[in-house]
mmCIF file of C-alpha atoms and ligand atoms in Angstrom:
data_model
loop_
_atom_site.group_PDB
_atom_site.id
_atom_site.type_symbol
_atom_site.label_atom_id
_atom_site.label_comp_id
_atom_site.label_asym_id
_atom_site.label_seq_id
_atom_site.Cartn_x
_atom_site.Cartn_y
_atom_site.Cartn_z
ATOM 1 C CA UNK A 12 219.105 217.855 162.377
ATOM 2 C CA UNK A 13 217.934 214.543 160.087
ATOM 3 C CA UNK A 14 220.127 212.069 160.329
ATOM 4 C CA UNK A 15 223.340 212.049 158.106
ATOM 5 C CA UNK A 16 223.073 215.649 157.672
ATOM 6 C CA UNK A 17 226.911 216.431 158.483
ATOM 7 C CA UNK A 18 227.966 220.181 158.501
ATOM 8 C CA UNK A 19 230.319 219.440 155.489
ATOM 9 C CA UNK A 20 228.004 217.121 153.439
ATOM 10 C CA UNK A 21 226.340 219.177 150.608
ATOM 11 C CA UNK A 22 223.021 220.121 150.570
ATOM 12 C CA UNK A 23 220.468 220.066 146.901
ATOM 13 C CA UNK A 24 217.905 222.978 146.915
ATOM 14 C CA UNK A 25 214.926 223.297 144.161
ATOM 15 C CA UNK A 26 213.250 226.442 143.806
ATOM 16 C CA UNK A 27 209.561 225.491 142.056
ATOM 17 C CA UNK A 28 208.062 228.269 139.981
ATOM 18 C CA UNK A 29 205.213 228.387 137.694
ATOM 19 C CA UNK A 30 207.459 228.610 134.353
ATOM 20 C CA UNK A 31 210.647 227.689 135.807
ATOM 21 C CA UNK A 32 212.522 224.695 138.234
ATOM 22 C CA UNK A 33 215.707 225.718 139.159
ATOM 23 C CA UNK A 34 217.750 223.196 141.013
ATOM 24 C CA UNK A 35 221.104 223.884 142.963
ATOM 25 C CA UNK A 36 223.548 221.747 145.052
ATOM 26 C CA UNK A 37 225.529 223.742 147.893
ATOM 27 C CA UNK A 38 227.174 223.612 150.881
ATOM 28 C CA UNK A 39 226.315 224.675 154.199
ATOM 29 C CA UNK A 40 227.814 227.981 154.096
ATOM 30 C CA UNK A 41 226.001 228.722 151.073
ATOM 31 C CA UNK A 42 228.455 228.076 147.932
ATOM 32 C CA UNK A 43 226.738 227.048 144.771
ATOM 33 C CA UNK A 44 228.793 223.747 143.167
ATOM 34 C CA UNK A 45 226.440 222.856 140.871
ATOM 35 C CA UNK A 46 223.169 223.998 139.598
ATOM 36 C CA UNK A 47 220.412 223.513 136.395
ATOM 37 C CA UNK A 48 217.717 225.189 135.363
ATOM 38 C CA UNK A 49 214.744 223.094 133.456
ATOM 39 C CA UNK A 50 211.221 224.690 132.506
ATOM 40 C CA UNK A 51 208.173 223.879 134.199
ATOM 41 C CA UNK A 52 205.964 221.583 132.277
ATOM 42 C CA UNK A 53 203.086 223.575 131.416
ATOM 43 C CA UNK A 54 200.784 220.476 131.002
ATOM 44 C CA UNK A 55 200.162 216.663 132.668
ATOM 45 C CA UNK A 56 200.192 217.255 136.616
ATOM 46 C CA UNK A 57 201.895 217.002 140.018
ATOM 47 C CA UNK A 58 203.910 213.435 138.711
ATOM 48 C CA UNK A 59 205.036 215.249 135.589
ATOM 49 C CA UNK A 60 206.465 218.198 137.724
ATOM 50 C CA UNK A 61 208.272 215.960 140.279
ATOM 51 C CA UNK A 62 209.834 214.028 137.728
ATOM 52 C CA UNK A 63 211.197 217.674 136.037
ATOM 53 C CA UNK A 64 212.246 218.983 139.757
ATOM 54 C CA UNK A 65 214.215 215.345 139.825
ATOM 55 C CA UNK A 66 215.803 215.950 136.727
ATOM 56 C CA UNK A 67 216.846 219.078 137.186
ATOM 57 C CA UNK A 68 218.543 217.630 140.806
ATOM 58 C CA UNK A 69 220.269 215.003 139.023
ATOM 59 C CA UNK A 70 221.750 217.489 136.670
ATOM 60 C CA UNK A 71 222.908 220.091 138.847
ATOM 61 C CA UNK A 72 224.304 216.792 140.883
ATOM 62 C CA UNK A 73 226.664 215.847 138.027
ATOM 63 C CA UNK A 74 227.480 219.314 137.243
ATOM 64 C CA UNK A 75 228.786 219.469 141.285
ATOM 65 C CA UNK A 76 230.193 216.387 140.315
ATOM 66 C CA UNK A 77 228.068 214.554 143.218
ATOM 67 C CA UNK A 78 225.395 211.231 143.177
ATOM 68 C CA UNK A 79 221.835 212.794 144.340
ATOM 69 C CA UNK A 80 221.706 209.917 147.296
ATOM 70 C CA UNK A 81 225.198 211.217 148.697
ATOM 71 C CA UNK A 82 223.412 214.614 149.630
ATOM 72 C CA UNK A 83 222.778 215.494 153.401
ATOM 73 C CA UNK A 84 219.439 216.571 151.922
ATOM 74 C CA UNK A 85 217.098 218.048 149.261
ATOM 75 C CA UNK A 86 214.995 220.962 150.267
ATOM 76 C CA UNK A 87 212.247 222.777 147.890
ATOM 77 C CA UNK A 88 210.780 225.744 148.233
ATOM 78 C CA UNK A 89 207.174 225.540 146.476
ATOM 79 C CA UNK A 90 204.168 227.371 145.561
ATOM 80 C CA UNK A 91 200.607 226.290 147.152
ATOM 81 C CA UNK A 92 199.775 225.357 150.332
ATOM 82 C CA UNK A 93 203.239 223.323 151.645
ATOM 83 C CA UNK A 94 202.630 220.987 154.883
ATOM 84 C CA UNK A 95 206.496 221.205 156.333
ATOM 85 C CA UNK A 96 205.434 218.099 158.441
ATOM 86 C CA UNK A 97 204.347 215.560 155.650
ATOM 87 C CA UNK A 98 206.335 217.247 152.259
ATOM 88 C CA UNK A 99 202.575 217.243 150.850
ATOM 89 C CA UNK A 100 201.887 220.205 148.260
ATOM 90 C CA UNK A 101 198.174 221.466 147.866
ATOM 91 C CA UNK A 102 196.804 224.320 146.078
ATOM 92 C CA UNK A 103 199.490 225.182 143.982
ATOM 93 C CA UNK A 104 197.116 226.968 141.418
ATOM 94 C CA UNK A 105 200.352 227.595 139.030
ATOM 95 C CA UNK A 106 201.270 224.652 138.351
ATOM 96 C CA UNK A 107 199.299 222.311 136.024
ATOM 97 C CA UNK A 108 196.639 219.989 137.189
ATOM 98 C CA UNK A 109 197.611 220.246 140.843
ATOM 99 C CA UNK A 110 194.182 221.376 142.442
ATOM 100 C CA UNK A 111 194.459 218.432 145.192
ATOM 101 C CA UNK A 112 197.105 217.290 147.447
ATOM 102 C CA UNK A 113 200.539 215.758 146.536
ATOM 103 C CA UNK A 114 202.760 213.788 148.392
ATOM 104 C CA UNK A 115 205.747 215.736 146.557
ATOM 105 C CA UNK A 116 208.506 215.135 149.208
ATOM 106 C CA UNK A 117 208.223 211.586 149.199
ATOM 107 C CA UNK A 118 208.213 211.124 145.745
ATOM 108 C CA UNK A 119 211.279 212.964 144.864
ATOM 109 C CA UNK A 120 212.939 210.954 148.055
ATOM 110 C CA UNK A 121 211.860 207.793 146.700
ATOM 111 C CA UNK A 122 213.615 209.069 142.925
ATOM 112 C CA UNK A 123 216.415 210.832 144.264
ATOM 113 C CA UNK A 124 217.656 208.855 147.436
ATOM 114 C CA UNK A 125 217.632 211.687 149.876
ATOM 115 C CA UNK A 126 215.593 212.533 152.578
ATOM 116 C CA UNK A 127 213.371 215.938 151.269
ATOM 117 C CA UNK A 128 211.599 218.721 153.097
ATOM 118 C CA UNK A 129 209.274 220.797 151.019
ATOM 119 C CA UNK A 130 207.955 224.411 152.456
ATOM 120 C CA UNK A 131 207.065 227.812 151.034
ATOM 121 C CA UNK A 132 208.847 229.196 148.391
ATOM 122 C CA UNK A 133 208.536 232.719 149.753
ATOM 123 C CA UNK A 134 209.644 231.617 153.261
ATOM 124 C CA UNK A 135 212.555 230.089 151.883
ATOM 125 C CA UNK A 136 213.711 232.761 149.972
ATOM 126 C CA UNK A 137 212.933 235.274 153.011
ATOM 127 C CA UNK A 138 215.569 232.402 154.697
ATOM 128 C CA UNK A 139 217.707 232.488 152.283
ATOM 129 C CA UNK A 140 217.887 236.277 152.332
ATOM 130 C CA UNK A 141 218.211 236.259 156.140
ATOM 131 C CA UNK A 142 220.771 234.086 156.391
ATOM 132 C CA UNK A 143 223.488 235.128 153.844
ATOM 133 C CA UNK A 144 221.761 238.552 151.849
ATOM 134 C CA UNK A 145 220.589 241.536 152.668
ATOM 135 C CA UNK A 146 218.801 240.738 156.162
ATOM 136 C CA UNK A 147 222.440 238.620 157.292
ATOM 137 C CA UNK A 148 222.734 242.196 160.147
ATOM 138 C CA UNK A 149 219.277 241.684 161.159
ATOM 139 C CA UNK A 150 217.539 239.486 164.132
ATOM 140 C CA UNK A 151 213.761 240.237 162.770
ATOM 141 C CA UNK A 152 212.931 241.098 159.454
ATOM 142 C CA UNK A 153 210.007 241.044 156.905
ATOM 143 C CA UNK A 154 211.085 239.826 153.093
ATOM 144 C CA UNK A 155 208.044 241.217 150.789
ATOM 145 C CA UNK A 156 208.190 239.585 147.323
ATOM 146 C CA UNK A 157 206.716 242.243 144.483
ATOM 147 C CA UNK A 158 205.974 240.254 141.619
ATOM 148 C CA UNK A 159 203.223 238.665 139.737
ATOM 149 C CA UNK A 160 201.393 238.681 143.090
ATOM 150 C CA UNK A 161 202.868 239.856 146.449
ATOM 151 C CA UNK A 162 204.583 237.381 148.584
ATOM 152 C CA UNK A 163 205.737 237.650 151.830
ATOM 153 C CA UNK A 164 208.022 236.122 154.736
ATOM 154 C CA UNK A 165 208.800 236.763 158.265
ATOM 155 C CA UNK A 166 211.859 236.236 160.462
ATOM 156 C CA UNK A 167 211.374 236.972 164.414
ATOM 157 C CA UNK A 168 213.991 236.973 166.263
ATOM 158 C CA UNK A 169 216.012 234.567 164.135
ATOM 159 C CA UNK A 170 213.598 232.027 163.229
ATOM 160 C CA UNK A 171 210.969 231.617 159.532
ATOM 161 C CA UNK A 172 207.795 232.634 162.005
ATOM 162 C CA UNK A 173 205.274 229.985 160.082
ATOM 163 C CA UNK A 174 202.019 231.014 162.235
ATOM 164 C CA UNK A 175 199.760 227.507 161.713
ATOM 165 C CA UNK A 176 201.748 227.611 158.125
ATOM 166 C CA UNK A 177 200.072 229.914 156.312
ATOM 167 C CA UNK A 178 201.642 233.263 158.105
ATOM 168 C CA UNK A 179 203.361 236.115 156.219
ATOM 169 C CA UNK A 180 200.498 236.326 153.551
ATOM 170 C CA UNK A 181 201.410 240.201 153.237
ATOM 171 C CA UNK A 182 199.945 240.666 149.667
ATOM 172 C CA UNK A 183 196.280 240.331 151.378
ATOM 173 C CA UNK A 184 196.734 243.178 154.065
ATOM 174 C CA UNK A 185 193.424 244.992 153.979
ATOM 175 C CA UNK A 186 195.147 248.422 152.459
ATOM 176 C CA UNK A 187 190.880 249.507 151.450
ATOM 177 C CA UNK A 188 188.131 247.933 152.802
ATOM 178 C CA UNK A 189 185.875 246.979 149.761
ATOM 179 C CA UNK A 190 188.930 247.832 147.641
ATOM 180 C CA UNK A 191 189.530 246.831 144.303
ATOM 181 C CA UNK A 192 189.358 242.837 143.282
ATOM 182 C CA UNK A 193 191.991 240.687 144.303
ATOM 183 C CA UNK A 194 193.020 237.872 142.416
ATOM 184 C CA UNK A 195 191.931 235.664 145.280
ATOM 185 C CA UNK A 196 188.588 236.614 144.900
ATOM 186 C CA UNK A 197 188.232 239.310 148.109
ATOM 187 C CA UNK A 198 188.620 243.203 147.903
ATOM 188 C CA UNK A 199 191.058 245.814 148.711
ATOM 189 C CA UNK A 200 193.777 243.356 149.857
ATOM 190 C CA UNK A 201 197.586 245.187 148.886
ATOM 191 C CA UNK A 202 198.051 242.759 145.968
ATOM 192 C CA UNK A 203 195.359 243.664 144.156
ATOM 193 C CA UNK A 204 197.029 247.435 143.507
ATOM 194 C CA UNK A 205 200.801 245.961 143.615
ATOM 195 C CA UNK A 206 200.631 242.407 141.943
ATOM 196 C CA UNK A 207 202.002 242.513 138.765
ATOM 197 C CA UNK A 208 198.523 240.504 137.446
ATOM 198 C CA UNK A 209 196.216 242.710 138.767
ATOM 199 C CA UNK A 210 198.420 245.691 138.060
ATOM 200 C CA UNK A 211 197.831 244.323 134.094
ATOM 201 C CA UNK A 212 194.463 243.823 134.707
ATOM 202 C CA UNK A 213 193.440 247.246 135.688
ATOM 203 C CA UNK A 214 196.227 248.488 132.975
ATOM 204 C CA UNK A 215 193.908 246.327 130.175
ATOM 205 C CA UNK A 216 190.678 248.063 131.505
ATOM 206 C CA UNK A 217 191.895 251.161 131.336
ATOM 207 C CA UNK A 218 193.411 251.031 128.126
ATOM 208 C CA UNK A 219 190.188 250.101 126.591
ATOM 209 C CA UNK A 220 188.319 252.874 127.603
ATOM 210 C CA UNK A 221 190.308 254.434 125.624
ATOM 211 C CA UNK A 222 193.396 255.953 128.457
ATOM 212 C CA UNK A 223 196.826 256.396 126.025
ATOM 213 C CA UNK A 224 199.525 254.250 126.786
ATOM 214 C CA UNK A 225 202.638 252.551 125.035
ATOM 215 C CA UNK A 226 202.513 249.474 127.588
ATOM 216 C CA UNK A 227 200.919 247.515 124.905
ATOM 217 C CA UNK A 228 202.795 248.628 122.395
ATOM 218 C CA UNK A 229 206.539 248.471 124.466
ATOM 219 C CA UNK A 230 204.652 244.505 124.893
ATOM 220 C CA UNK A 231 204.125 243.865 120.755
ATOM 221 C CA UNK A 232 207.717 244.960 120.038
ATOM 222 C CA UNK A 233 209.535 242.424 122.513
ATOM 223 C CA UNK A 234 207.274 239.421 121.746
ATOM 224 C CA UNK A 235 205.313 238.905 124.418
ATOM 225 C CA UNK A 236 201.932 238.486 125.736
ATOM 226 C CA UNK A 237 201.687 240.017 128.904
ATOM 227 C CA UNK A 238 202.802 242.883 130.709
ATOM 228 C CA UNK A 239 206.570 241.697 132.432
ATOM 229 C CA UNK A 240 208.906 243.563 135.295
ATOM 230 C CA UNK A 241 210.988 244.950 132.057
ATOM 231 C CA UNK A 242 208.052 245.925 129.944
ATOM 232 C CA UNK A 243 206.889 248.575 132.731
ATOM 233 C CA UNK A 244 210.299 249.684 133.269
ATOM 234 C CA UNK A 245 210.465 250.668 129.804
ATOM 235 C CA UNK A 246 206.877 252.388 129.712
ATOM 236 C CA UNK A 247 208.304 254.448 133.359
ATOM 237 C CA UNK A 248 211.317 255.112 131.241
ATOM 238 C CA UNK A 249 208.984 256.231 128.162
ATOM 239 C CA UNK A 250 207.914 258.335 130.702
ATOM 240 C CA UNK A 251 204.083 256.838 129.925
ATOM 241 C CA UNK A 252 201.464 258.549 132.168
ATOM 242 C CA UNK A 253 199.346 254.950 132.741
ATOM 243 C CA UNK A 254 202.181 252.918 133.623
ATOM 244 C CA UNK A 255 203.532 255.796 135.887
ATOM 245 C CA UNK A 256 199.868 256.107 137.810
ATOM 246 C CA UNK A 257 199.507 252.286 138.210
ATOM 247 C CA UNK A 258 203.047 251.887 139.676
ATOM 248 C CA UNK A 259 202.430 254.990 142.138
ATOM 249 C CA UNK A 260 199.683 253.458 142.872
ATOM 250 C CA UNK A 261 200.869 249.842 143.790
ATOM 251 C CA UNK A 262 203.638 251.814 145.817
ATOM 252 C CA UNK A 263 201.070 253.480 148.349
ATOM 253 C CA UNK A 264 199.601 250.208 148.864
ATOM 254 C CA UNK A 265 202.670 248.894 149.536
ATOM 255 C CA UNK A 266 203.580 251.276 151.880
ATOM 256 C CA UNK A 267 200.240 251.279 153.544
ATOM 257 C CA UNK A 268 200.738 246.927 153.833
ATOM 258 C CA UNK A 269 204.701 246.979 154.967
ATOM 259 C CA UNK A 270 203.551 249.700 157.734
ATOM 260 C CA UNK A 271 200.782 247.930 158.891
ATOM 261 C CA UNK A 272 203.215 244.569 159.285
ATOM 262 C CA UNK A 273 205.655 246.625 160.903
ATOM 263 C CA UNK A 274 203.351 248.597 163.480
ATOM 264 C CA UNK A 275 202.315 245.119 164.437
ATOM 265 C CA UNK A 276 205.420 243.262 164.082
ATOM 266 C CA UNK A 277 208.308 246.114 164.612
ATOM 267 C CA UNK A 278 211.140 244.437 162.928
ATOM 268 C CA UNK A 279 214.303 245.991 162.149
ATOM 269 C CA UNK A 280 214.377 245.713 158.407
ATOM 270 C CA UNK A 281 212.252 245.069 155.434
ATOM 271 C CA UNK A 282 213.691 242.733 152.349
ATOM 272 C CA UNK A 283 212.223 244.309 148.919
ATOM 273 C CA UNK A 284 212.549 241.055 146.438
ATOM 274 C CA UNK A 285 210.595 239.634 143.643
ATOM 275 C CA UNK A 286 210.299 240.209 139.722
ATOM 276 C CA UNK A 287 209.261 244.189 140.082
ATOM 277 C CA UNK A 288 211.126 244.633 143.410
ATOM 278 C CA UNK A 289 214.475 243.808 142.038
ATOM 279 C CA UNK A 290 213.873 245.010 138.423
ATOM 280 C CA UNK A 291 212.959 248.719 140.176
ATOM 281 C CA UNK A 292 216.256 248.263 142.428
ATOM 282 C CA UNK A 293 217.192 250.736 145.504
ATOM 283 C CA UNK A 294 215.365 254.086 143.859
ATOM 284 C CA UNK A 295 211.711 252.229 144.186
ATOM 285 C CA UNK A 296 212.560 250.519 147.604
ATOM 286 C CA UNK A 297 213.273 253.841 148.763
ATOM 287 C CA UNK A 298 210.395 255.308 147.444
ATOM 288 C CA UNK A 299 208.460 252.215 149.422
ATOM 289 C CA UNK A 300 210.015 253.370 152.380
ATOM 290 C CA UNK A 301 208.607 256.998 151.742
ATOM 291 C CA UNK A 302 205.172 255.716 151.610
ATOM 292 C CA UNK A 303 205.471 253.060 154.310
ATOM 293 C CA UNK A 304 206.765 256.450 156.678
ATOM 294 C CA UNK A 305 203.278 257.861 156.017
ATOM 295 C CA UNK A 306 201.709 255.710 158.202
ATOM 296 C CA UNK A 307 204.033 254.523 160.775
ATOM 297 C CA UNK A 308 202.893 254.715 163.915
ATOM 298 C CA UNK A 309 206.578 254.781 165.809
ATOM 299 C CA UNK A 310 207.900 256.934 162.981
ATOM 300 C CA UNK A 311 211.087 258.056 164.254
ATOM 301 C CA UNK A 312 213.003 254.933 163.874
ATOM 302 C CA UNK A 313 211.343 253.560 160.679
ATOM 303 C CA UNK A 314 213.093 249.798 159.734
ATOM 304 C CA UNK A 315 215.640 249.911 157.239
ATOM 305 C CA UNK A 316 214.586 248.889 153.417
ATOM 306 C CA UNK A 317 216.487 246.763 151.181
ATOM 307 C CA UNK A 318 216.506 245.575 147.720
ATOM 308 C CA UNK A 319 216.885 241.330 148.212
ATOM 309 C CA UNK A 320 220.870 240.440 147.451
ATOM 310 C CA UNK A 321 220.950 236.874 146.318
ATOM 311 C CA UNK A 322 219.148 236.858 142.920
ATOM 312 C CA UNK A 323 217.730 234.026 141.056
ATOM 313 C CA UNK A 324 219.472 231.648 143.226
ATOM 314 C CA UNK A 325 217.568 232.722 146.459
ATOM 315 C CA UNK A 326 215.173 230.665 146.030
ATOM 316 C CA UNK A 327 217.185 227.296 145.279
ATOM 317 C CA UNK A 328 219.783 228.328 147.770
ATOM 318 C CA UNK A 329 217.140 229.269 150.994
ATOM 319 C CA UNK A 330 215.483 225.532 149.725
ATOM 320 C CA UNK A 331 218.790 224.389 150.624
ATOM 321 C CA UNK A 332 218.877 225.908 154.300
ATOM 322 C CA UNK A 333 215.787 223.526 155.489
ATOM 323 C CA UNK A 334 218.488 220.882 155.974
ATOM 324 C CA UNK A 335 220.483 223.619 158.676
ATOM 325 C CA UNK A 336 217.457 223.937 161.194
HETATM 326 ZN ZN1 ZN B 420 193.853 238.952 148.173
#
């Protein structure tokens, strides 16, 4: 434990996504006192983004009614490549202008006067889940993150298992060798059936030669521009024949990915979250854990599948828990 980092003192956590910082101050046991939500900027680079994240710490400080430099410490989950030991942030393709390294932990200590430890933003909220969700029974679980791509953490026997750092990469399981295109440039991996972008991508494709579908339409009517968690829910519950395929499909690869982790890894439960995973709730987790059956290879005590518990605080909150290891 760093320094100063009493059990009682309060703890910030930032949760850094590519259209959204949100920022919460809590306490060891996981209570949420204060918390703010600012957008990401969508131009300038890594600078312009720490100075939002420390913004958005500051506010959520004086809605907790707290100074930032009183705080045990700040943790962030982030997307990119996260070095735990040095708080730098590399590859975080999502966020603008940050292609090269960034000493991000330092320079939000040096603006918010509190030591900061940065790490992955799917580990975190795998943590976060662990500690006080839906894993809290569990000893070993997997937390698989079914959004825009397909994120993924892993708990062993109570600890974040981190590999070299870059461990729990579910969303590039092999599910078909020479597979479709992934969006990080190999083939077959289970993200690029089950990721929400290459879900659009193949939806796009299809639709122009010529398949019926109301996905683009459902998309016109609310506004936006691409196709979001709620925009297939509505096409499922148009009962549209596209939309229905591509999700069936992204739900055998993620059955074939989860059982592959868990034949290796046997862990007791599996931790459905993200954008699609908790849009789709308990019916589609349990239709996950149909398809992950399929292809267990110790099938008669498959691990138990839930929906993630904590929301869009997880993130924030599990940030938070660096500051308890
Ligand atoms: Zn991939």
């Amino acid at each position: 434990m760093q320094a100063g980092a009493g059990n009682g003192a309060l703890r910030g956590g930032i949760d850094l996504g590519g259209t959204k910082i949100q920022a919460a101050i809590v306490s060891p046991t996981g209570e949420v006192s204060g918390e703010a939500r600012r957008p990401t900027p969508a131009e300038g680079g890594p600078q312009d983004v720490a100075n939002e994240m420390a913004r958005a710490v500051v506010q959520a400080a004086d809605a907790a009614g707290v100074q930032t430099d009183s705080l045990a410490g700040i943790g962030v989950g982030s997307p990119g490549d996260s070095n735990e030991e040095t708080g730098e942030v590399s590859e975080a393709s999502n966020l603008p202008g940050w292609s090269g390294s960034f000493p991000l932990g330092r320079t939000l200590s040096d603006a918010l006067g509190a030591p900061v430890r940065v790490a992955n933003d799917v580990d975190v909220a795998t943590n976060a889940e662990f500690k006080l969700g839906a894993g809290k029974p569990y000893r070993s679980l997997l937390g698989v993150f079914w959004g825009t791509g397909v994120g993924g953490g892993v708990i062993l026997d109570g600890k974040r298992w981190l590999g070299r750092g870059a461990a729990g990469e579910i969303g590039h399981m092999v599910v078909e060798r020479g597979g479709a295109r992934c969006p990080c440039g190999r083939r077959g991996c289970m993200e690029a059936y089950a990721g929400r972008k290459a879900m659009e991508a193949k939806a796009r494709r299809e639709y122009a030669d010529g398949a019926k579908t109301k996905l683009f339409e459902i998309m016109e009517e609310h506004g936006r521009d691409r196709l979001t968690s709620g925009i297939w829910e509505r096409a499922i519950e148009h009962g549209d024949k596209l939309a229905e395929k591509l999700i069936e499909r992204a739900l055998k690869a993620l059955g074939a990915g989860v059982a592959s982790a868990v034949n290796l890894l046997d862990v007791e439960a599996v931790i459905i979250g993200g954008g699609l995973g908790v849009r789709f709730g308990q019916p589609y987790a349990e239709k996950i854990a149909a398809e992950t059956h399929k292809h267990l290879f110790v099938d008669d005590r498959p691990p138990a599948i839930h929906v993630a518990a904590l929301g869009d605080l997880g993130g924030a909150i599990g940030a938070s828990l660096l500051f308890d290891e």
